[in-house]
């Protein structure tokens, strides 16, 4: 947001909203007529059941009366269920943003944005895929000095760290290249796949060569499980944080700032941070919710972005303008003030046309989320969501927002920041309850979003034609069952 007392941009187009909320009247009326007709039928069925005489039970077994009673109860139950299910369909809305107005009003004076990418297992989530996600957000259309990308590695894997270190080097070429040539999408793997038939310029060819070399180094390291010696020397500060008996479930906090764009450092690449929070077998780690809370605390002492974007490691940014779209909602002077978070749908690139397991969730994302948005806002679904930092940390609607702090002159000591990601930090605190992402539920995202709503906030749903984030969905029955059981 703007700095205190800085109103250079305020005067420009002050009154124009940054987004509008649209309704599709024809479609809504058609649905309501259909819905009313179904309701009418339901009422008739109820009336019939209650008024039609029960046949005389000749054998006096009571069976006929019993069947009648069960039918009555089931029909009432289905009817009520159907009525409740109309709420996410009754009043759908669509949001449209004006990023040009945002640019005119704020220029590059945008709030700091911290992106959290979570990964947990270098085998299931290959480091090369993870760094593609990181690179795609590092190249967002956003001032690099205002952007920071944090990778949380719950797998505590040297391979993931190595891949991120390689990506930090490659980013110095990739980010300026994307901005200069307005590249889309900004995940190098996805972009270079579309260009596979031929490169249009010498620059693209050079970038493709550098990417392929990097990818080969990362994949070889992952396959052999060996980090090259040169990398160990070059990134000694990072690797030295793994002691000889560190395992996935038992290690200290590992924190390395690979690119430091804080005060005084001119950068073309955003701040890039690797974090693997402390894990000990005797302490519960609370899965992704635990890692998100560690990220919230650690980032608060590094860049303290006022806005937080949270992404699963398999969801790359497919539209470099998505952060600006979300800010159109969050920074809107009138309507935006009530909105705590902006949720984009989860889209997937690995599905076939028939989408055997219905992973596209089309009813959810194309119908019900718009309906929920007309009713206070969609759920938080754990990825592709822009939050206000202070709201996720517990601010209630109506409480005064703390002005964005200038980055402090004093850069906190790494050891002090590491303590924020220790296993014991949250003991006897409100973390996981009133603060941060909630614990105790496998679908931590949904209950966290509902908790925010209970504090008086609304949310907004953005589903632009050009998909904002694209990921990987389960493709076989086993993976699908595991996921559904957790939800
Ligand atoms: O201990 C853990 C476990 C998972 N993750 C990360 O959490 C994300 C989601 O986990 P995944 O196993 O891929 O679950 P999905 O079922 O695919 O995730 C969906 O469902 C989750 C729970 O509702 C949401 O948090 C996710 O955002 C949503 O994409 C991934 O990036 C993981 O790396 C961690 O960081 N630490
Ligand atoms: Mn997933």
Coordinates of C-alpha atoms and ligand atoms in Angstrom, one line a residue:
X1 CA 0.0 0.0 0.0
X2 CA 1.0 3.6 -0.1
X3 CA 3.5 4.9 2.4
X4 CA 2.3 7.1 5.2
X5 CA 1.5 10.6 3.9
X6 CA 2.3 9.6 0.3
X7 CA -0.6 10.7 -1.8
X8 CA 1.1 11.2 -5.1
X9 CA -1.2 8.8 -6.8
X10 CA -4.3 9.2 -4.9
X11 CA -5.6 12.1 -7.0
X12 CA -5.5 10.1 -10.2
X13 CA -8.8 8.5 -11.0
X14 CA -9.7 8.4 -7.3
X15 CA -13.3 7.6 -7.9
X16 CA -13.0 4.8 -10.4
X17 CA -13.5 1.4 -8.8
X18 CA -10.6 -1.1 -9.3
X19 CA -13.1 -3.9 -9.9
X20 CA -16.8 -4.4 -10.6
X21 CA -19.1 -7.1 -9.6
X22 CA -21.3 -8.4 -12.5
X23 CA -24.5 -10.4 -12.5
X24 CA -25.8 -12.4 -15.4
X25 CA -29.5 -11.6 -15.0
X26 CA -30.9 -13.9 -17.8
X27 CA -29.0 -16.9 -16.5
X28 CA -30.0 -16.2 -12.9
X29 CA -33.6 -15.8 -13.7
X30 CA -33.7 -19.0 -15.8
X31 CA -32.1 -20.9 -12.9
X32 CA -34.5 -19.4 -10.3
X33 CA -37.5 -20.4 -12.4
X34 CA -36.2 -23.9 -12.7
X35 CA -35.4 -24.0 -9.0
X36 CA -38.8 -22.7 -8.1
X37 CA -40.5 -25.4 -10.3
X38 CA -38.5 -28.1 -8.5
X39 CA -39.4 -26.7 -5.1
X40 CA -43.1 -26.7 -6.2
X41 CA -42.8 -30.4 -7.0
X42 CA -41.1 -31.2 -3.7
X43 CA -43.9 -29.5 -1.8
X44 CA -46.5 -31.6 -3.8
X45 CA -44.6 -34.8 -2.9
X46 CA -44.6 -33.8 0.8
X47 CA -48.3 -32.9 0.7
X48 CA -49.1 -36.1 -1.0
X49 CA -47.2 -38.2 1.6
X50 CA -48.9 -36.5 4.5
X51 CA -52.4 -36.5 3.1
X52 CA -52.7 -39.8 1.1
X53 CA -54.2 -42.4 3.4
X54 CA -52.0 -45.3 4.3
X55 CA -53.3 -48.6 2.9
X56 CA -54.9 -50.9 5.4
X57 CA -52.4 -53.4 6.7
X58 CA -54.3 -56.6 6.2
X59 CA -51.6 -58.9 7.8
X60 CA -51.2 -56.4 10.7
X61 CA -47.4 -56.7 10.5
X62 CA -47.0 -52.9 10.6
X63 CA -44.8 -53.2 7.5
X64 CA -46.8 -50.9 5.3
X65 CA -47.0 -48.2 7.9
X66 CA -43.2 -48.5 8.5
X67 CA -42.4 -48.2 4.8
X68 CA -44.7 -45.1 4.6
X69 CA -42.9 -43.5 7.5
X70 CA -39.4 -44.2 6.1
X71 CA -40.5 -42.7 2.7
X72 CA -41.8 -39.6 4.4
X73 CA -38.6 -39.1 6.4
X74 CA -36.4 -39.6 3.4
X75 CA -38.4 -37.3 1.2
X76 CA -38.3 -34.6 3.8
X77 CA -34.6 -35.1 4.2
X78 CA -33.8 -35.0 0.5
X79 CA -36.1 -31.9 0.1
X80 CA -34.3 -30.0 2.9
X81 CA -30.9 -31.0 1.5
X82 CA -31.9 -29.7 -1.9
X83 CA -33.1 -26.4 -0.4
X84 CA -29.9 -25.9 1.4
X85 CA -27.9 -26.7 -1.8
X86 CA -29.6 -23.8 -3.5
X87 CA -27.7 -21.2 -1.5
X88 CA -24.5 -21.5 -3.5
X89 CA -26.5 -21.2 -6.8
X90 CA -29.1 -18.6 -6.0
X91 CA -27.1 -15.4 -6.4
X92 CA -23.9 -16.0 -8.5
X93 CA -21.6 -13.0 -9.2
X94 CA -18.6 -12.5 -11.4
X95 CA -15.8 -10.1 -10.7
X96 CA -13.9 -8.0 -13.3
X97 CA -10.7 -6.2 -12.5
X98 CA -9.1 -3.1 -14.0
X99 CA -5.4 -3.5 -13.8
X100 CA -4.8 -0.4 -16.0
X101 CA -6.5 1.7 -13.3
X102 CA -4.4 0.0 -10.6
X103 CA -1.2 0.9 -12.6
X104 CA -2.4 4.5 -13.1
X105 CA -3.2 5.0 -9.5
X106 CA -0.3 3.2 -7.8
X107 CA 2.4 2.9 -10.4
X108 CA 5.0 0.7 -8.8
X109 CA 4.0 1.8 -5.4
X110 CA 2.4 -1.5 -4.6
X111 CA 2.3 -3.3 -1.3
X112 CA 5.0 -5.9 -0.6
X113 CA 4.0 -9.3 -1.7
X114 CA 5.3 -12.5 -0.1
X115 CA 4.7 -15.7 -2.0
X116 CA 4.8 -19.0 0.0
X117 CA 5.4 -22.2 -2.0
X118 CA 5.1 -25.4 0.1
X119 CA 6.8 -28.7 -0.7
X120 CA 7.0 -31.8 1.4
X121 CA 8.7 -34.7 -0.4
X122 CA 11.5 -34.5 -3.1
X123 CA 10.3 -37.9 -4.5
X124 CA 6.6 -37.2 -5.0
X125 CA 7.2 -33.5 -5.8
X126 CA 10.4 -33.5 -7.9
X127 CA 12.7 -30.5 -7.2
X128 CA 12.6 -29.5 -10.9
X129 CA 8.8 -29.1 -10.8
X130 CA 9.1 -27.1 -7.5
X131 CA 11.7 -24.7 -8.9
X132 CA 9.6 -24.1 -12.0
X133 CA 6.8 -23.0 -9.7
X134 CA 9.2 -20.7 -7.8
X135 CA 10.6 -19.3 -11.1
X136 CA 7.1 -18.7 -12.4
X137 CA 6.2 -16.5 -9.4
X138 CA 9.6 -14.8 -9.2
X139 CA 8.8 -13.5 -12.7
X140 CA 5.4 -12.2 -11.8
X141 CA 4.6 -8.8 -13.3
X142 CA 5.5 -7.1 -10.0
X143 CA 8.3 -4.8 -8.9
X144 CA 11.1 -7.2 -7.8
X145 CA 12.0 -5.1 -4.8
X146 CA 8.4 -5.6 -3.5
X147 CA 8.3 -9.3 -4.2
X148 CA 9.7 -12.2 -2.1
X149 CA 9.4 -15.9 -2.8
X150 CA 9.7 -18.3 0.2
X151 CA 10.1 -22.1 -0.4
X152 CA 9.0 -24.2 2.6
X153 CA 10.6 -27.6 2.4
X154 CA 8.9 -30.0 4.8
X155 CA 11.0 -32.8 3.3
X156 CA 14.2 -31.0 4.7
X157 CA 15.9 -32.2 1.5
X158 CA 19.4 -31.0 0.4
X159 CA 18.2 -31.8 -3.2
X160 CA 15.4 -29.3 -3.0
X161 CA 17.8 -26.7 -1.5
X162 CA 20.3 -27.4 -4.3
X163 CA 17.6 -27.0 -6.9
X164 CA 16.5 -23.7 -5.4
X165 CA 20.1 -22.5 -5.4
X166 CA 20.4 -23.4 -9.1
X167 CA 17.1 -21.6 -9.8
X168 CA 18.3 -18.5 -8.0
X169 CA 21.2 -18.3 -10.5
X170 CA 18.9 -19.0 -13.5
X171 CA 16.4 -16.4 -12.3
X172 CA 18.9 -13.7 -13.0
X173 CA 18.5 -14.5 -16.7
X174 CA 14.9 -15.8 -16.6
X175 CA 13.2 -12.9 -14.8
X176 CA 14.6 -10.1 -17.0
X177 CA 14.0 -12.2 -20.1
X178 CA 10.3 -12.7 -19.2
X179 CA 9.8 -9.0 -18.5
X180 CA 11.6 -7.9 -21.7
X181 CA 9.8 -10.2 -24.0
X182 CA 6.5 -10.3 -22.1
X183 CA 6.7 -14.1 -21.9
X184 CA 3.6 -16.2 -20.8
X185 CA 3.4 -18.5 -19.0
X186 CA 6.4 -17.8 -16.8
X187 CA 7.2 -21.3 -15.7
X188 CA 10.3 -22.1 -17.9
X189 CA 9.2 -25.7 -18.4
X190 CA 5.7 -24.7 -19.5
X191 CA 6.9 -21.9 -21.7
X192 CA 9.7 -23.8 -23.4
X193 CA 7.3 -26.7 -24.0
X194 CA 5.1 -24.4 -26.1
X195 CA 8.2 -23.2 -27.9
X196 CA 9.4 -26.7 -28.6
X197 CA 8.8 -26.4 -32.4
X198 CA 11.3 -23.7 -32.8
X199 CA 12.8 -20.6 -31.1
X200 CA 12.0 -17.2 -32.4
X201 CA 15.1 -15.4 -31.3
X202 CA 18.7 -15.9 -30.2
X203 CA 17.7 -14.8 -26.7
X204 CA 15.1 -17.5 -26.4
X205 CA 17.6 -20.1 -27.7
X206 CA 20.1 -19.0 -25.1
X207 CA 17.6 -19.1 -22.3
X208 CA 16.4 -22.5 -23.4
X209 CA 20.0 -23.8 -23.4
X210 CA 20.6 -22.4 -19.9
X211 CA 17.3 -24.0 -18.6
X212 CA 18.1 -27.3 -20.1
X213 CA 21.6 -27.3 -18.5
X214 CA 20.1 -26.4 -15.2
X215 CA 17.3 -29.0 -15.5
X216 CA 19.9 -31.7 -16.3
X217 CA 22.0 -30.8 -13.3
X218 CA 19.0 -30.9 -11.0
X219 CA 17.6 -34.1 -12.4
X220 CA 21.0 -35.9 -12.3
X221 CA 21.4 -34.8 -8.6
X222 CA 17.9 -36.1 -7.8
X223 CA 18.5 -39.4 -9.6
X224 CA 21.8 -40.1 -8.1
X225 CA 21.0 -38.5 -4.7
X226 CA 24.3 -36.7 -4.9
X227 CA 24.9 -32.9 -4.8
X228 CA 27.8 -31.8 -7.0
X229 CA 30.9 -30.8 -5.1
X230 CA 31.1 -27.3 -6.7
X231 CA 27.6 -26.6 -5.5
X232 CA 28.5 -27.7 -1.9
X233 CA 31.4 -25.3 -2.0
X234 CA 29.4 -22.4 -3.6
X235 CA 26.5 -22.7 -1.2
X236 CA 28.4 -23.9 1.8
X237 CA 26.5 -21.6 4.1
X238 CA 23.3 -23.4 3.2
X239 CA 24.5 -27.0 3.1
X240 CA 26.4 -26.6 6.4
X241 CA 23.1 -26.4 8.1
X242 CA 22.4 -30.1 7.5
X243 CA 24.2 -32.0 10.2
X244 CA 25.3 -35.6 9.6
X245 CA 22.3 -37.1 11.4
X246 CA 19.6 -34.9 9.9
X247 CA 16.6 -36.8 8.6
X248 CA 13.3 -35.8 7.1
X249 CA 11.5 -35.9 10.4
X250 CA 14.4 -34.9 12.7
X251 CA 16.4 -31.8 12.0
X252 CA 16.9 -28.2 13.1
X253 CA 15.7 -25.1 11.2
X254 CA 17.4 -24.5 7.9
X255 CA 17.1 -21.0 6.6
X256 CA 19.0 -19.5 3.7
X257 CA 18.3 -16.2 2.0
X258 CA 19.5 -16.9 -1.6
X259 CA 18.7 -13.5 -3.1
X260 CA 18.4 -10.6 -0.7
X261 CA 16.4 -7.7 -2.1
X262 CA 16.1 -5.9 1.1
X263 CA 17.0 -2.3 1.7
X264 CA 19.9 -1.0 -0.2
X265 CA 20.2 -4.0 -2.5
X266 CA 19.2 -3.2 -6.1
X267 CA 17.9 -6.4 -7.6
X268 CA 16.4 -7.6 -10.8
X269 CA 15.3 -10.8 -9.1
X270 CA 12.9 -10.9 -6.1
X271 CA 14.1 -12.0 -2.6
X272 CA 14.4 -15.8 -2.6
X273 CA 14.4 -17.7 0.7
X274 CA 14.7 -21.4 1.5
X275 CA 13.1 -22.5 4.8
X276 CA 12.9 -26.0 6.3
X277 CA 11.3 -25.6 9.7
X278 CA 12.6 -27.6 12.7
X279 CA 11.1 -31.0 13.0
X280 CA 11.5 -33.4 15.9
X281 CA 9.7 -36.7 16.3
X282 CA 8.3 -35.7 19.7
X283 CA 6.6 -32.6 18.3
X284 CA 3.5 -32.6 16.1
X285 CA 4.3 -30.7 12.9
X286 CA 0.7 -30.1 11.7
X287 CA 1.5 -30.7 8.1
X288 CA 1.0 -27.9 5.7
X289 CA -0.7 -25.7 8.3
X290 CA 2.4 -25.9 10.4
X291 CA 4.7 -24.9 7.6
X292 CA 2.5 -22.0 6.6
X293 CA 2.6 -20.6 10.1
X294 CA 6.4 -21.0 10.3
X295 CA 6.5 -19.1 6.9
X296 CA 4.3 -16.3 8.2
X297 CA 6.6 -15.7 11.2
X298 CA 9.9 -16.1 9.4
X299 CA 8.8 -13.8 6.5
X300 CA 7.6 -11.2 9.0
X301 CA 11.2 -10.7 10.0
X302 CA 12.6 -10.7 6.5
X303 CA 10.3 -8.9 4.0
X304 CA 7.0 -8.8 5.9
X305 CA 4.9 -8.5 2.8
X306 CA 1.5 -7.0 3.5
X307 CA -0.1 -9.5 1.1
X308 CA 0.6 -13.2 1.1
X309 CA 0.1 -15.5 -1.9
X310 CA 0.1 -19.2 -1.0
X311 CA 0.8 -21.9 -3.6
X312 CA 1.2 -25.6 -3.7
X313 CA 4.6 -26.5 -5.2
X314 CA 2.8 -28.1 -8.2
X315 CA 0.9 -25.0 -9.2
X316 CA 2.8 -22.6 -11.4
X317 CA 1.7 -19.1 -12.2
X318 CA 0.2 -19.2 -15.7
X319 CA -0.7 -15.5 -15.8
X320 CA 1.9 -12.9 -14.7
X321 CA -0.8 -10.4 -14.0
X322 CA -2.7 -12.4 -11.4
X323 CA -1.1 -10.5 -8.5
X324 CA -2.3 -7.2 -10.0
X325 CA -5.8 -8.7 -10.5
X326 CA -5.9 -9.7 -6.8
X327 CA -4.7 -6.2 -5.8
X328 CA -7.5 -4.6 -7.8
X329 CA -9.8 -6.2 -5.3
X330 CA -7.8 -5.8 -2.1
X331 CA -6.8 -2.2 -2.7
X332 CA -10.2 -1.0 -3.9
X333 CA -11.1 1.9 -1.7
X334 CA -14.7 1.1 -1.3
X335 CA -15.6 -2.5 -1.8
X336 CA -12.2 -4.0 -1.2
X337 CA -11.9 -3.0 2.4
X338 CA -14.3 -5.8 3.5
X339 CA -12.4 -8.5 1.6
X340 CA -9.9 -10.6 3.5
X341 CA -8.7 -12.9 0.7
X342 CA -9.0 -13.4 -3.0
X343 CA -9.2 -17.0 -4.2
X344 CA -8.5 -18.2 -7.7
X345 CA -9.7 -21.7 -8.8
X346 CA -7.4 -24.7 -8.9
X347 CA -6.9 -25.5 -12.6
X348 CA -5.0 -28.5 -13.9
X349 CA -3.0 -29.2 -17.0
X350 CA -2.7 -33.0 -16.8
X351 CA -6.3 -33.9 -17.3
X352 CA -7.8 -35.6 -20.3
X353 CA -11.0 -34.4 -22.0
X354 CA -13.2 -37.0 -20.2
X355 CA -11.7 -36.1 -16.8
X356 CA -12.5 -39.5 -15.4
X357 CA -12.2 -38.6 -11.7
X358 CA -13.9 -35.2 -12.1
X359 CA -10.7 -33.5 -10.9
X360 CA -11.6 -30.3 -12.8
X361 CA -14.4 -29.7 -10.2
X362 CA -16.3 -27.8 -12.8
X363 CA -19.5 -27.5 -10.7
X364 CA -17.5 -26.2 -7.9
X365 CA -15.4 -23.7 -9.7
X366 CA -17.7 -22.6 -12.5
X367 CA -21.0 -22.5 -10.6
X368 CA -20.8 -22.8 -6.8
X369 CA -17.9 -20.6 -6.1
X370 CA -19.5 -17.8 -8.0
X371 CA -22.7 -18.5 -6.0
X372 CA -20.7 -18.4 -2.7
X373 CA -19.1 -15.1 -3.9
X374 CA -22.6 -13.6 -4.1
X375 CA -23.1 -14.8 -0.6
X376 CA -20.1 -13.5 1.3
X377 CA -17.3 -15.1 -0.6
X378 CA -15.7 -18.4 -1.6
X379 CA -13.9 -20.8 0.7
X380 CA -10.1 -20.7 1.1
X381 CA -8.8 -23.7 -0.7
X382 CA -5.2 -23.7 0.2
X383 CA -3.5 -22.6 -3.0
X384 CA -3.9 -19.7 -5.5
X385 CA -5.1 -17.5 -2.7
X386 CA -4.0 -13.9 -1.8
X387 CA -4.4 -13.1 1.9
X388 CA -3.9 -9.9 3.9
X389 CA -1.1 -10.8 6.4
X390 CA -2.7 -9.1 9.4
X391 CA -6.1 -10.8 8.8
X392 CA -4.6 -14.3 8.6
X393 CA -2.8 -13.4 11.8
X394 CA -6.1 -12.7 13.5
X395 CA -7.2 -9.1 12.8
X396 CA -11.0 -8.7 13.1
X397 CA -13.0 -6.8 10.6
X398 CA -13.4 -3.2 11.8
X399 CA -10.1 -3.2 13.8
X400 CA -7.6 -0.6 12.5
X401 CA -5.1 -1.9 10.0
X402 CA -1.5 -1.4 10.9
X403 CA 0.3 0.7 8.3
X404 CA 2.8 -1.2 6.3
X405 CA 6.1 -0.7 8.0
X406 CA 9.2 0.5 6.2
X407 CA 11.6 -2.3 6.0
X408 CA 13.6 -1.9 9.2
X409 CA 17.1 -0.6 8.9
X410 CA 18.2 -3.3 11.2
X411 CA 18.3 -6.6 9.5
X412 CA 17.5 -9.3 11.9
X413 CA 20.1 -12.0 12.7
X414 CA 19.5 -15.2 10.9
X415 CA 19.7 -17.2 14.2
X416 CA 17.0 -15.0 15.7
X417 CA 14.7 -15.6 12.7
X418 CA 15.4 -19.4 12.8
X419 CA 14.0 -19.5 16.3
X420 CA 10.6 -18.5 14.9
X421 CA 10.5 -21.8 13.0
X422 CA 11.4 -24.0 16.0
X423 CA 9.2 -26.8 17.2
X424 CA 8.6 -25.2 20.6
X425 CA 7.9 -21.7 19.4
X426 CA 4.1 -22.2 19.3
X427 CA 3.8 -23.8 22.7
X428 CA 1.2 -21.9 24.8
X429 CA 0.5 -19.5 22.0
X430 CA -2.5 -18.8 19.8
X431 CA -0.8 -20.1 16.7
X432 CA -3.0 -22.7 15.0
X433 CA -6.0 -21.5 16.9
X434 CA -6.7 -17.8 16.7
X435 CA -3.6 -16.9 14.7
X436 CA -2.4 -18.2 11.4
X437 CA -3.6 -21.3 9.7
X438 CA -5.7 -23.5 11.9
X439 CA -4.6 -26.9 13.2
X440 CA -6.4 -30.1 13.8
X441 CA -8.2 -30.7 10.5
X442 CA -6.7 -32.3 7.3
X443 CA -8.5 -29.6 5.3
X444 CA -6.8 -26.8 7.2
X445 CA -7.5 -24.3 4.5
X446 CA -11.3 -24.5 4.6
X447 CA -11.6 -24.0 8.3
X448 CA -9.0 -21.2 8.3
X449 CA -11.1 -19.4 5.7
X450 CA -14.3 -20.0 7.7
X451 CA -12.5 -18.7 10.8
X452 CA -11.7 -15.5 8.9
X453 CA -15.3 -15.1 7.9
X454 CA -16.3 -15.6 11.6
X455 CA -14.2 -12.5 12.3
X456 CA -16.4 -10.5 10.1
X457 CA -14.6 -10.6 6.7
X458 CA -15.8 -11.4 3.2
X459 CA -13.7 -13.0 0.5
X460 CA -13.8 -12.7 -3.3
X461 CA -13.5 -15.2 -6.2
X462 CA -11.6 -14.4 -9.4
X463 CA -11.8 -16.8 -12.3
X464 CA -10.5 -15.0 -15.3
X465 CA -10.4 -16.6 -18.7
X466 CA -6.7 -16.9 -18.7
X467 CA -6.0 -19.3 -15.9
X468 CA -4.0 -17.7 -13.1
X469 CA -2.4 -20.9 -11.7
X470 CA -2.2 -24.3 -13.2
X471 CA -1.3 -27.5 -11.4
X472 CA -1.3 -31.3 -11.4
X473 CA -4.3 -33.3 -10.4
X474 CA -4.4 -37.0 -9.3
X475 CA -4.6 -39.2 -12.3
X476 CA -5.2 -42.6 -10.9
X477 CA -7.7 -44.2 -8.6
X478 CA -5.2 -44.7 -5.8
X479 CA -4.1 -41.1 -5.7
X480 CA -7.7 -39.9 -6.1
X481 CA -8.9 -42.1 -3.1
X482 CA -6.1 -40.9 -0.9
X483 CA -6.9 -37.2 -1.7
X484 CA -10.7 -37.7 -1.3
X485 CA -10.3 -39.5 2.0
X486 CA -8.2 -36.6 3.4
X487 CA -10.8 -34.0 2.3
Ligands
LIG1 O1 3.4 -31.9 5.8 C1 3.1 -31.4 4.7 C2 2.2 -31.9 3.8 C3 1.9 -31.2 2.6 N1 2.6 -30.0 2.4 C4 2.3 -29.3 1.1 O2 0.9 -29.0 1.0 C5 0.5 -29.0 -0.4 C6 -0.7 -29.7 -0.6 O3 -0.6 -31.1 -0.3 P1 -1.0 -32.3 -1.2 O4 -0.5 -33.5 -0.6 O5 -0.6 -31.9 -2.6 O6 -2.6 -32.2 -1.0 P2 -3.7 -31.9 -2.1 O7 -4.9 -32.8 -1.7 O8 -3.3 -32.0 -3.5 O9 -4.0 -30.4 -1.7 C7 -5.3 -29.8 -1.7 O10 -5.9 -30.0 -0.4 C8 -5.1 -29.4 0.7 C9 -5.9 -29.7 1.9 O11 -7.2 -29.3 1.8 C10 -4.8 -28.0 0.4 O12 -4.0 -27.5 1.5 C11 -4.1 -27.8 -0.9 O13 -3.8 -26.4 -1.1 C12 -5.0 -28.3 -2.0 O14 -4.3 -28.2 -3.2 C13 1.7 -29.5 -1.2 O15 2.4 -28.4 -1.8 C14 2.6 -30.1 -0.1 O16 3.9 -30.0 -0.5 C15 3.4 -29.5 3.3 O17 4.1 -28.5 3.0 N2 3.7 -30.2 4.4
LIG2 MN1 -1.6 -31.5 -4.5

